[in-house]
Amino acid sequence: MLHLILAALLLVQSSKDVASSPLREANDAAQEDWITKVLHYMESNPETLEELMSKDYAVLEGDILLLNDRNAVESVWPSGEIPFTISPESESRTEVILSAMEMVSEHTCVSFHRRTSETNYLTFFTGKGCASYVGLIGGEQPVFVGPQCMLGNIVHEILHALGFHHEHTRSDRDQYITVLQQNIMDGKERNFRKQSGETFDLEYNAASIMHYGGGFFSDNGLPTIVSKEEVMNMGQRKKMMDSDVQGVRLLYSCGTL
């Protein structure tokens, strides 16, 4: 998608140098088409933008920030009471950030409170996209909330911060989805590799708020993931599914519903 963004910018510049003519009109139409595609991708897949557009952090799977310290071990937070701050440039997003926290807390024992003097805490920053580390890494821990990141995207990043990986990387995913390698952007195939991890024996759920959408990292506008079963809302970002809630409750020993 970076090459699409660059192509769109080049078309904008080149169109300024072409006199009014059928060629100019064709260039304008092509420019509008490219820009429309770029904007649609950015709005539809904000969780991929930090990897595609930022050079400040090492990022995997679009929105998972990677640790530079290879000896560091991700872990769950020692309690379900998570301190947080919101950076000054993100204050305008306070309402939606708090709503995302409320969605996570509503049916779990995890809660969030403004940091006082805690050593380990989340800080919500403005980013190019939506991104987070997975689990507790210690100290001030960034969660990036870009302009395109809506409520469900922020919930997704908070769940990463609590310790959850993407649903589509589960080791049993091939029973439920097909990854279409031919449609994936060059160099981004690694984002679709299976990973080992705790599933708590919960059923695979393509509608999980932690699942990729069908068009993530598409190089040609065609799907990169299709479900083997009929799923109307694969990768939805509207709400936490029951399996998402159960996962949090199990990871943080909340007890059964």
PDB file of C-alpha atoms in Angstrom:
ATOM      1  CA  MET A   1       0.000   0.000   0.000  1.00  0.00           C
ATOM      2  CA  LEU A   2       2.940   2.334   0.433  1.00  0.00           C
ATOM      3  CA  HIS A   3       3.544   2.138  -3.287  1.00  0.00           C
ATOM      4  CA  LEU A   4      -0.105   3.117  -3.843  1.00  0.00           C
ATOM      5  CA  ILE A   5       0.303   6.149  -1.599  1.00  0.00           C
ATOM      6  CA  LEU A   6       3.459   7.197  -3.430  1.00  0.00           C
ATOM      7  CA  ALA A   7       1.806   6.620  -6.791  1.00  0.00           C
ATOM      8  CA  ALA A   8      -1.116   8.801  -5.760  1.00  0.00           C
ATOM      9  CA  LEU A   9       1.222  11.587  -4.681  1.00  0.00           C
ATOM     10  CA  LEU A  10       3.180  11.345  -7.929  1.00  0.00           C
ATOM     11  CA  LEU A  11      -0.021  11.553  -9.924  1.00  0.00           C
ATOM     12  CA  VAL A  12      -1.015  14.681  -8.021  1.00  0.00           C
ATOM     13  CA  GLN A  13       2.302  16.310  -8.852  1.00  0.00           C
ATOM     14  CA  SER A  14       2.405  15.226 -12.504  1.00  0.00           C
ATOM     15  CA  SER A  15      -1.140  16.415 -13.154  1.00  0.00           C
ATOM     16  CA  LYS A  16      -0.051  19.964 -12.298  1.00  0.00           C
ATOM     17  CA  ASP A  17       2.338  19.949 -15.261  1.00  0.00           C
ATOM     18  CA  VAL A  18      -0.088  18.756 -17.931  1.00  0.00           C
ATOM     19  CA  ALA A  19      -2.129  21.298 -19.868  1.00  0.00           C
ATOM     20  CA  SER A  20      -5.901  20.922 -20.092  1.00  0.00           C
ATOM     21  CA  SER A  21      -6.416  18.098 -22.549  1.00  0.00           C
ATOM     22  CA  PRO A  22      -7.771  14.552 -22.797  1.00  0.00           C
ATOM     23  CA  LEU A  23      -4.447  13.453 -21.275  1.00  0.00           C
ATOM     24  CA  ARG A  24      -4.959  15.830 -18.359  1.00  0.00           C
ATOM     25  CA  GLU A  25      -8.474  14.526 -17.859  1.00  0.00           C
ATOM     26  CA  ALA A  26      -7.236  10.930 -17.927  1.00  0.00           C
ATOM     27  CA  ASN A  27      -4.547  11.778 -15.392  1.00  0.00           C
ATOM     28  CA  ASP A  28      -7.103  13.453 -13.134  1.00  0.00           C
ATOM     29  CA  ALA A  29      -9.363  10.411 -13.292  1.00  0.00           C
ATOM     30  CA  ALA A  30      -6.465   8.064 -12.533  1.00  0.00           C
ATOM     31  CA  GLN A  31      -5.383  10.298  -9.665  1.00  0.00           C
ATOM     32  CA  GLU A  32      -8.849  10.263  -8.138  1.00  0.00           C
ATOM     33  CA  ASP A  33      -9.039   6.491  -8.509  1.00  0.00           C
ATOM     34  CA  TRP A  34      -5.698   5.920  -6.783  1.00  0.00           C
ATOM     35  CA  ILE A  35      -6.500   8.348  -3.983  1.00  0.00           C
ATOM     36  CA  THR A  36      -9.902   6.741  -3.459  1.00  0.00           C
ATOM     37  CA  LYS A  37      -8.265   3.312  -3.190  1.00  0.00           C
ATOM     38  CA  VAL A  38      -5.631   4.574  -0.757  1.00  0.00           C
ATOM     39  CA  LEU A  39      -8.144   6.370   1.456  1.00  0.00           C
ATOM     40  CA  HIS A  40     -10.473   3.379   1.453  1.00  0.00           C
ATOM     41  CA  TYR A  41      -7.650   1.069   2.496  1.00  0.00           C
ATOM     42  CA  MET A  42      -6.490   3.441   5.259  1.00  0.00           C
ATOM     43  CA  GLU A  43     -10.008   3.832   6.635  1.00  0.00           C
ATOM     44  CA  SER A  44     -10.771   0.105   6.415  1.00  0.00           C
ATOM     45  CA  ASN A  45      -7.472  -1.231   7.779  1.00  0.00           C
ATOM     46  CA  PRO A  46      -6.020   1.291  10.271  1.00  0.00           C
ATOM     47  CA  GLU A  47      -4.353  -1.510  12.223  1.00  0.00           C
ATOM     48  CA  THR A  48      -1.897  -2.012   9.338  1.00  0.00           C
ATOM     49  CA  LEU A  49      -0.804   1.621   9.014  1.00  0.00           C
ATOM     50  CA  GLU A  50       1.794   1.732  11.794  1.00  0.00           C
ATOM     51  CA  GLU A  51       3.770  -1.003  10.047  1.00  0.00           C
ATOM     52  CA  LEU A  52       3.269   0.454   6.579  1.00  0.00           C
ATOM     53  CA  MET A  53       3.966   4.105   7.391  1.00  0.00           C
ATOM     54  CA  SER A  54       6.140   4.359  10.506  1.00  0.00           C
ATOM     55  CA  LYS A  55       9.899   3.909  10.786  1.00  0.00           C
ATOM     56  CA  ASP A  56      10.038   4.686  14.504  1.00  0.00           C
ATOM     57  CA  TYR A  57       9.108   1.207  15.754  1.00  0.00           C
ATOM     58  CA  ALA A  58       9.605  -2.389  14.697  1.00  0.00           C
ATOM     59  CA  VAL A  59       6.107  -3.684  13.968  1.00  0.00           C
ATOM     60  CA  LEU A  60       4.700  -7.123  13.176  1.00  0.00           C
ATOM     61  CA  GLU A  61       1.241  -8.030  11.862  1.00  0.00           C
ATOM     62  CA  GLY A  62       0.442  -4.371  11.317  1.00  0.00           C
ATOM     63  CA  ASP A  63      -0.130  -3.290  14.896  1.00  0.00           C
ATOM     64  CA  ILE A  64       2.063  -5.397  17.209  1.00  0.00           C
ATOM     65  CA  LEU A  65       5.041  -3.411  18.453  1.00  0.00           C
ATOM     66  CA  LEU A  66       8.181  -5.491  18.887  1.00  0.00           C
ATOM     67  CA  LEU A  67      10.607  -5.281  21.759  1.00  0.00           C
ATOM     68  CA  ASN A  68      14.220  -4.360  21.071  1.00  0.00           C
ATOM     69  CA  ASP A  69      15.339  -6.283  24.145  1.00  0.00           C
ATOM     70  CA  ARG A  70      15.358  -9.910  23.064  1.00  0.00           C
ATOM     71  CA  ASN A  71      15.574 -10.996  26.701  1.00  0.00           C
ATOM     72  CA  ALA A  72      12.360  -9.217  27.645  1.00  0.00           C
ATOM     73  CA  VAL A  73       9.389 -11.488  28.178  1.00  0.00           C
ATOM     74  CA  GLU A  74       5.832 -10.367  27.593  1.00  0.00           C
ATOM     75  CA  SER A  75       3.485 -11.201  30.425  1.00  0.00           C
ATOM     76  CA  VAL A  76       0.056 -10.499  31.784  1.00  0.00           C
ATOM     77  CA  TRP A  77      -0.382  -7.601  34.171  1.00  0.00           C
ATOM     78  CA  PRO A  78      -0.027  -8.724  37.798  1.00  0.00           C
ATOM     79  CA  SER A  79      -3.561  -7.603  38.543  1.00  0.00           C
ATOM     80  CA  GLY A  80      -6.524  -6.661  36.435  1.00  0.00           C
ATOM     81  CA  GLU A  81      -6.245  -3.038  37.553  1.00  0.00           C
ATOM     82  CA  ILE A  82      -4.466  -1.221  34.738  1.00  0.00           C
ATOM     83  CA  PRO A  83      -3.105   2.327  35.205  1.00  0.00           C
ATOM     84  CA  PHE A  84      -3.147   4.624  32.186  1.00  0.00           C
ATOM     85  CA  THR A  85      -2.425   8.140  30.986  1.00  0.00           C
ATOM     86  CA  ILE A  86      -3.473   9.941  27.827  1.00  0.00           C
ATOM     87  CA  SER A  87      -0.842  12.084  26.116  1.00  0.00           C
ATOM     88  CA  PRO A  88      -1.696  15.762  25.531  1.00  0.00           C
ATOM     89  CA  GLU A  89      -1.927  15.320  21.745  1.00  0.00           C
ATOM     90  CA  SER A  90      -4.471  12.530  22.249  1.00  0.00           C
ATOM     91  CA  GLU A  91      -6.721  14.359  24.711  1.00  0.00           C
ATOM     92  CA  SER A  92      -9.266  14.934  21.948  1.00  0.00           C
ATOM     93  CA  ARG A  93      -9.695  11.135  21.775  1.00  0.00           C
ATOM     94  CA  THR A  94     -10.341  10.769  25.506  1.00  0.00           C
ATOM     95  CA  GLU A  95     -14.030   9.913  25.179  1.00  0.00           C
ATOM     96  CA  VAL A  96     -13.517   7.059  22.709  1.00  0.00           C
ATOM     97  CA  ILE A  97     -10.492   5.725  24.647  1.00  0.00           C
ATOM     98  CA  LEU A  98     -12.541   5.607  27.838  1.00  0.00           C
ATOM     99  CA  SER A  99     -15.403   3.940  25.960  1.00  0.00           C
ATOM    100  CA  ALA A 100     -12.981   1.275  24.705  1.00  0.00           C
ATOM    101  CA  MET A 101     -11.811   0.605  28.247  1.00  0.00           C
ATOM    102  CA  GLU A 102     -15.418   0.353  29.374  1.00  0.00           C
ATOM    103  CA  MET A 103     -16.121  -2.251  26.700  1.00  0.00           C
ATOM    104  CA  VAL A 104     -13.238  -4.376  27.991  1.00  0.00           C
ATOM    105  CA  SER A 105     -14.266  -3.934  31.619  1.00  0.00           C
ATOM    106  CA  GLU A 106     -18.003  -4.411  31.214  1.00  0.00           C
ATOM    107  CA  HIS A 107     -18.054  -8.213  31.447  1.00  0.00           C
ATOM    108  CA  THR A 108     -14.605  -8.889  32.922  1.00  0.00           C
ATOM    109  CA  CYS A 109     -12.743  -8.154  36.131  1.00  0.00           C
ATOM    110  CA  VAL A 110     -10.204  -5.956  34.323  1.00  0.00           C
ATOM    111  CA  SER A 111     -10.456  -2.270  35.191  1.00  0.00           C
ATOM    112  CA  PHE A 112      -8.586   0.902  34.251  1.00  0.00           C
ATOM    113  CA  HIS A 113      -7.696   3.947  36.320  1.00  0.00           C
ATOM    114  CA  ARG A 114      -5.693   7.117  35.843  1.00  0.00           C
ATOM    115  CA  ARG A 115      -2.070   6.587  36.806  1.00  0.00           C
ATOM    116  CA  THR A 116      -0.805   8.156  40.002  1.00  0.00           C
ATOM    117  CA  SER A 117       2.680   6.830  40.797  1.00  0.00           C
ATOM    118  CA  GLU A 118       2.593   3.322  39.292  1.00  0.00           C
ATOM    119  CA  THR A 119       5.761   2.175  37.526  1.00  0.00           C
ATOM    120  CA  ASN A 120       3.973   0.166  34.840  1.00  0.00           C
ATOM    121  CA  TYR A 121       1.184   1.867  32.910  1.00  0.00           C
ATOM    122  CA  LEU A 122      -0.317   2.401  29.484  1.00  0.00           C
ATOM    123  CA  THR A 123      -0.036   5.734  27.704  1.00  0.00           C
ATOM    124  CA  PHE A 124      -2.243   6.477  24.723  1.00  0.00           C
ATOM    125  CA  PHE A 125      -0.361   8.387  22.028  1.00  0.00           C
ATOM    126  CA  THR A 126      -1.343   9.663  18.610  1.00  0.00           C
ATOM    127  CA  GLY A 127       0.155   7.439  15.914  1.00  0.00           C
ATOM    128  CA  LYS A 128      -0.053   6.909  12.179  1.00  0.00           C
ATOM    129  CA  GLY A 129      -2.244   3.883  12.842  1.00  0.00           C
ATOM    130  CA  CYS A 130      -3.375   1.704  15.738  1.00  0.00           C
ATOM    131  CA  ALA A 131      -0.661  -0.317  17.507  1.00  0.00           C
ATOM    132  CA  SER A 132       0.361  -1.832  20.842  1.00  0.00           C
ATOM    133  CA  TYR A 133       2.806  -4.195  22.464  1.00  0.00           C
ATOM    134  CA  VAL A 134       1.457  -7.584  23.504  1.00  0.00           C
ATOM    135  CA  GLY A 135       1.221  -8.009  27.266  1.00  0.00           C
ATOM    136  CA  LEU A 136       3.065  -6.118  29.991  1.00  0.00           C
ATOM    137  CA  ILE A 137       6.544  -4.930  28.971  1.00  0.00           C
ATOM    138  CA  GLY A 138       7.252  -2.654  31.946  1.00  0.00           C
ATOM    139  CA  GLY A 139       7.446   1.111  32.426  1.00  0.00           C
ATOM    140  CA  GLU A 140       5.483   3.505  30.291  1.00  0.00           C
ATOM    141  CA  GLN A 141       3.901   1.348  27.606  1.00  0.00           C
ATOM    142  CA  PRO A 142       2.581   3.085  24.482  1.00  0.00           C
ATOM    143  CA  VAL A 143      -0.703   2.353  22.774  1.00  0.00           C
ATOM    144  CA  PHE A 144      -0.984   4.233  19.490  1.00  0.00           C
ATOM    145  CA  VAL A 145      -4.317   5.638  18.398  1.00  0.00           C
ATOM    146  CA  GLY A 146      -4.180   7.140  14.922  1.00  0.00           C
ATOM    147  CA  PRO A 147      -6.866   9.367  13.399  1.00  0.00           C
ATOM    148  CA  GLN A 148      -8.555   6.401  11.684  1.00  0.00           C
ATOM    149  CA  CYS A 149      -8.702   4.301  14.871  1.00  0.00           C
ATOM    150  CA  MET A 150     -12.292   3.962  16.014  1.00  0.00           C
ATOM    151  CA  LEU A 151     -13.762   2.390  19.152  1.00  0.00           C
ATOM    152  CA  GLY A 152     -13.327  -1.238  18.098  1.00  0.00           C
ATOM    153  CA  ASN A 153      -9.780  -0.651  16.868  1.00  0.00           C
ATOM    154  CA  ILE A 154      -8.833   0.780  20.258  1.00  0.00           C
ATOM    155  CA  VAL A 155     -10.443  -2.177  22.056  1.00  0.00           C
ATOM    156  CA  HIS A 156      -8.347  -4.423  19.800  1.00  0.00           C
ATOM    157  CA  GLU A 157      -5.147  -2.628  20.863  1.00  0.00           C
ATOM    158  CA  ILE A 158      -6.076  -2.719  24.549  1.00  0.00           C
ATOM    159  CA  LEU A 159      -6.555  -6.474  24.271  1.00  0.00           C
ATOM    160  CA  HIS A 160      -3.094  -6.730  22.733  1.00  0.00           C
ATOM    161  CA  ALA A 161      -1.755  -4.774  25.706  1.00  0.00           C
ATOM    162  CA  LEU A 162      -3.503  -7.205  28.051  1.00  0.00           C
ATOM    163  CA  GLY A 163      -1.672 -10.103  26.403  1.00  0.00           C
ATOM    164  CA  PHE A 164      -3.718 -11.283  23.409  1.00  0.00           C
ATOM    165  CA  HIS A 165      -2.377 -12.097  19.939  1.00  0.00           C
ATOM    166  CA  HIS A 166      -4.332 -12.107  16.685  1.00  0.00           C
ATOM    167  CA  GLU A 167      -6.926 -14.814  16.269  1.00  0.00           C
ATOM    168  CA  HIS A 168      -5.880 -15.600  12.689  1.00  0.00           C
ATOM    169  CA  THR A 169      -2.399 -16.708  13.855  1.00  0.00           C
ATOM    170  CA  ARG A 170      -3.762 -19.549  15.988  1.00  0.00           C
ATOM    171  CA  SER A 171      -2.128 -22.887  15.201  1.00  0.00           C
ATOM    172  CA  ASP A 172      -5.519 -24.439  14.357  1.00  0.00           C
ATOM    173  CA  ARG A 173      -6.600 -21.658  11.981  1.00  0.00           C
ATOM    174  CA  ASP A 174      -6.320 -23.767   8.790  1.00  0.00           C
ATOM    175  CA  GLN A 175      -9.443 -25.660   9.821  1.00  0.00           C
ATOM    176  CA  TYR A 176     -11.428 -22.428   9.648  1.00  0.00           C
ATOM    177  CA  ILE A 177      -9.820 -19.993   7.205  1.00  0.00           C
ATOM    178  CA  THR A 178      -7.720 -19.994   4.044  1.00  0.00           C
ATOM    179  CA  VAL A 179      -4.866 -17.507   3.664  1.00  0.00           C
ATOM    180  CA  LEU A 180      -4.504 -16.412   0.036  1.00  0.00           C
ATOM    181  CA  GLN A 181      -0.771 -15.869  -0.249  1.00  0.00           C
ATOM    182  CA  GLN A 182      -0.966 -14.620  -3.846  1.00  0.00           C
ATOM    183  CA  ASN A 183      -2.877 -11.510  -2.759  1.00  0.00           C
ATOM    184  CA  ILE A 184      -0.572 -10.446   0.085  1.00  0.00           C
ATOM    185  CA  MET A 185       1.773  -7.463  -0.299  1.00  0.00           C
ATOM    186  CA  ASP A 186       5.366  -8.471  -0.961  1.00  0.00           C
ATOM    187  CA  GLY A 187       7.280  -8.731   2.299  1.00  0.00           C
ATOM    188  CA  LYS A 188       4.147  -8.944   4.467  1.00  0.00           C
ATOM    189  CA  GLU A 189       3.646 -12.699   4.272  1.00  0.00           C
ATOM    190  CA  ARG A 190       5.148 -13.073   7.735  1.00  0.00           C
ATOM    191  CA  ASN A 191       2.093 -11.331   9.176  1.00  0.00           C
ATOM    192  CA  PHE A 192       0.014 -14.393   8.344  1.00  0.00           C
ATOM    193  CA  ARG A 193       2.241 -17.038   9.946  1.00  0.00           C
ATOM    194  CA  LYS A 194       0.763 -19.315  12.571  1.00  0.00           C
ATOM    195  CA  GLN A 195       1.985 -18.778  16.127  1.00  0.00           C
ATOM    196  CA  SER A 196       1.928 -20.952  19.204  1.00  0.00           C
ATOM    197  CA  GLY A 197      -0.057 -19.567  22.106  1.00  0.00           C
ATOM    198  CA  GLU A 198      -2.661 -20.186  24.776  1.00  0.00           C
ATOM    199  CA  THR A 199      -6.188 -20.592  23.429  1.00  0.00           C
ATOM    200  CA  PHE A 200      -7.852 -21.815  26.641  1.00  0.00           C
ATOM    201  CA  ASP A 201      -9.578 -24.364  24.392  1.00  0.00           C
ATOM    202  CA  LEU A 202     -11.931 -21.645  23.221  1.00  0.00           C
ATOM    203  CA  GLU A 203     -13.475 -22.237  19.796  1.00  0.00           C
ATOM    204  CA  TYR A 204     -11.822 -20.427  16.893  1.00  0.00           C
ATOM    205  CA  ASN A 205     -13.864 -17.341  16.050  1.00  0.00           C
ATOM    206  CA  ALA A 206     -13.364 -15.506  12.740  1.00  0.00           C
ATOM    207  CA  ALA A 207     -15.685 -12.785  14.077  1.00  0.00           C
ATOM    208  CA  SER A 208     -13.406 -12.140  17.060  1.00  0.00           C
ATOM    209  CA  ILE A 209     -12.424  -8.519  17.533  1.00  0.00           C
ATOM    210  CA  MET A 210      -8.846  -9.888  17.473  1.00  0.00           C
ATOM    211  CA  HIS A 211      -9.172 -11.437  13.986  1.00  0.00           C
ATOM    212  CA  TYR A 212      -7.778  -9.870  10.802  1.00  0.00           C
ATOM    213  CA  GLY A 213     -10.258  -8.529   8.312  1.00  0.00           C
ATOM    214  CA  GLY A 214     -10.379 -10.146   4.896  1.00  0.00           C
ATOM    215  CA  GLY A 215      -8.463  -7.368   3.142  1.00  0.00           C
ATOM    216  CA  PHE A 216      -5.546  -6.802   5.514  1.00  0.00           C
ATOM    217  CA  PHE A 217      -2.289  -6.280   3.576  1.00  0.00           C
ATOM    218  CA  SER A 218      -3.954  -6.903   0.231  1.00  0.00           C
ATOM    219  CA  ASP A 219      -1.733  -5.914  -2.688  1.00  0.00           C
ATOM    220  CA  ASN A 220      -4.450  -6.006  -5.318  1.00  0.00           C
ATOM    221  CA  GLY A 221      -7.756  -5.330  -3.572  1.00  0.00           C
ATOM    222  CA  LEU A 222      -8.612  -9.026  -3.403  1.00  0.00           C
ATOM    223  CA  PRO A 223      -9.054 -10.913  -0.102  1.00  0.00           C
ATOM    224  CA  THR A 224      -6.022 -12.146   1.818  1.00  0.00           C
ATOM    225  CA  ILE A 225      -8.188 -14.306   4.114  1.00  0.00           C
ATOM    226  CA  VAL A 226     -11.429 -16.148   3.408  1.00  0.00           C
ATOM    227  CA  SER A 227     -13.465 -18.177   5.870  1.00  0.00           C
ATOM    228  CA  LYS A 228     -14.261 -21.813   5.200  1.00  0.00           C
ATOM    229  CA  GLU A 229     -17.607 -21.285   6.915  1.00  0.00           C
ATOM    230  CA  GLU A 230     -20.133 -18.543   6.295  1.00  0.00           C
ATOM    231  CA  VAL A 231     -19.041 -15.568   8.404  1.00  0.00           C
ATOM    232  CA  MET A 232     -20.710 -12.242   7.721  1.00  0.00           C
ATOM    233  CA  ASN A 233     -18.490 -10.183  10.007  1.00  0.00           C
ATOM    234  CA  MET A 234     -14.979 -11.602   9.881  1.00  0.00           C
ATOM    235  CA  GLY A 235     -12.585  -9.234  11.618  1.00  0.00           C
ATOM    236  CA  GLN A 236     -15.404  -6.962  12.822  1.00  0.00           C
ATOM    237  CA  ARG A 237     -14.544  -4.071  15.141  1.00  0.00           C
ATOM    238  CA  LYS A 238     -17.989  -3.363  16.572  1.00  0.00           C
ATOM    239  CA  LYS A 239     -17.927  -5.382  19.784  1.00  0.00           C
ATOM    240  CA  MET A 240     -16.150  -8.039  21.808  1.00  0.00           C
ATOM    241  CA  MET A 241     -17.550 -11.461  21.014  1.00  0.00           C
ATOM    242  CA  ASP A 242     -18.314 -13.945  23.788  1.00  0.00           C
ATOM    243  CA  SER A 243     -15.040 -15.729  23.027  1.00  0.00           C
ATOM    244  CA  ASP A 244     -13.122 -12.452  23.452  1.00  0.00           C
ATOM    245  CA  VAL A 245     -14.775 -11.839  26.809  1.00  0.00           C
ATOM    246  CA  GLN A 246     -14.136 -15.409  27.939  1.00  0.00           C
ATOM    247  CA  GLY A 247     -10.491 -15.127  26.920  1.00  0.00           C
ATOM    248  CA  VAL A 248      -9.993 -12.052  29.115  1.00  0.00           C
ATOM    249  CA  ARG A 249     -11.826 -13.652  32.006  1.00  0.00           C
ATOM    250  CA  LEU A 250      -9.687 -16.787  31.781  1.00  0.00           C
ATOM    251  CA  LEU A 251      -6.386 -14.944  31.357  1.00  0.00           C
ATOM    252  CA  TYR A 252      -7.090 -12.699  34.342  1.00  0.00           C
ATOM    253  CA  SER A 253      -8.819 -15.326  36.506  1.00  0.00           C
ATOM    254  CA  CYS A 254     -12.116 -13.493  36.614  1.00  0.00           C
ATOM    255  CA  GLY A 255     -14.163 -16.652  37.089  1.00  0.00           C
ATOM    256  CA  THR A 256     -16.985 -17.850  34.905  1.00  0.00           C
ATOM    257  CA  LEU A 257     -19.950 -15.746  33.840  1.00  0.00           C
TER     258      LEU A 257
END
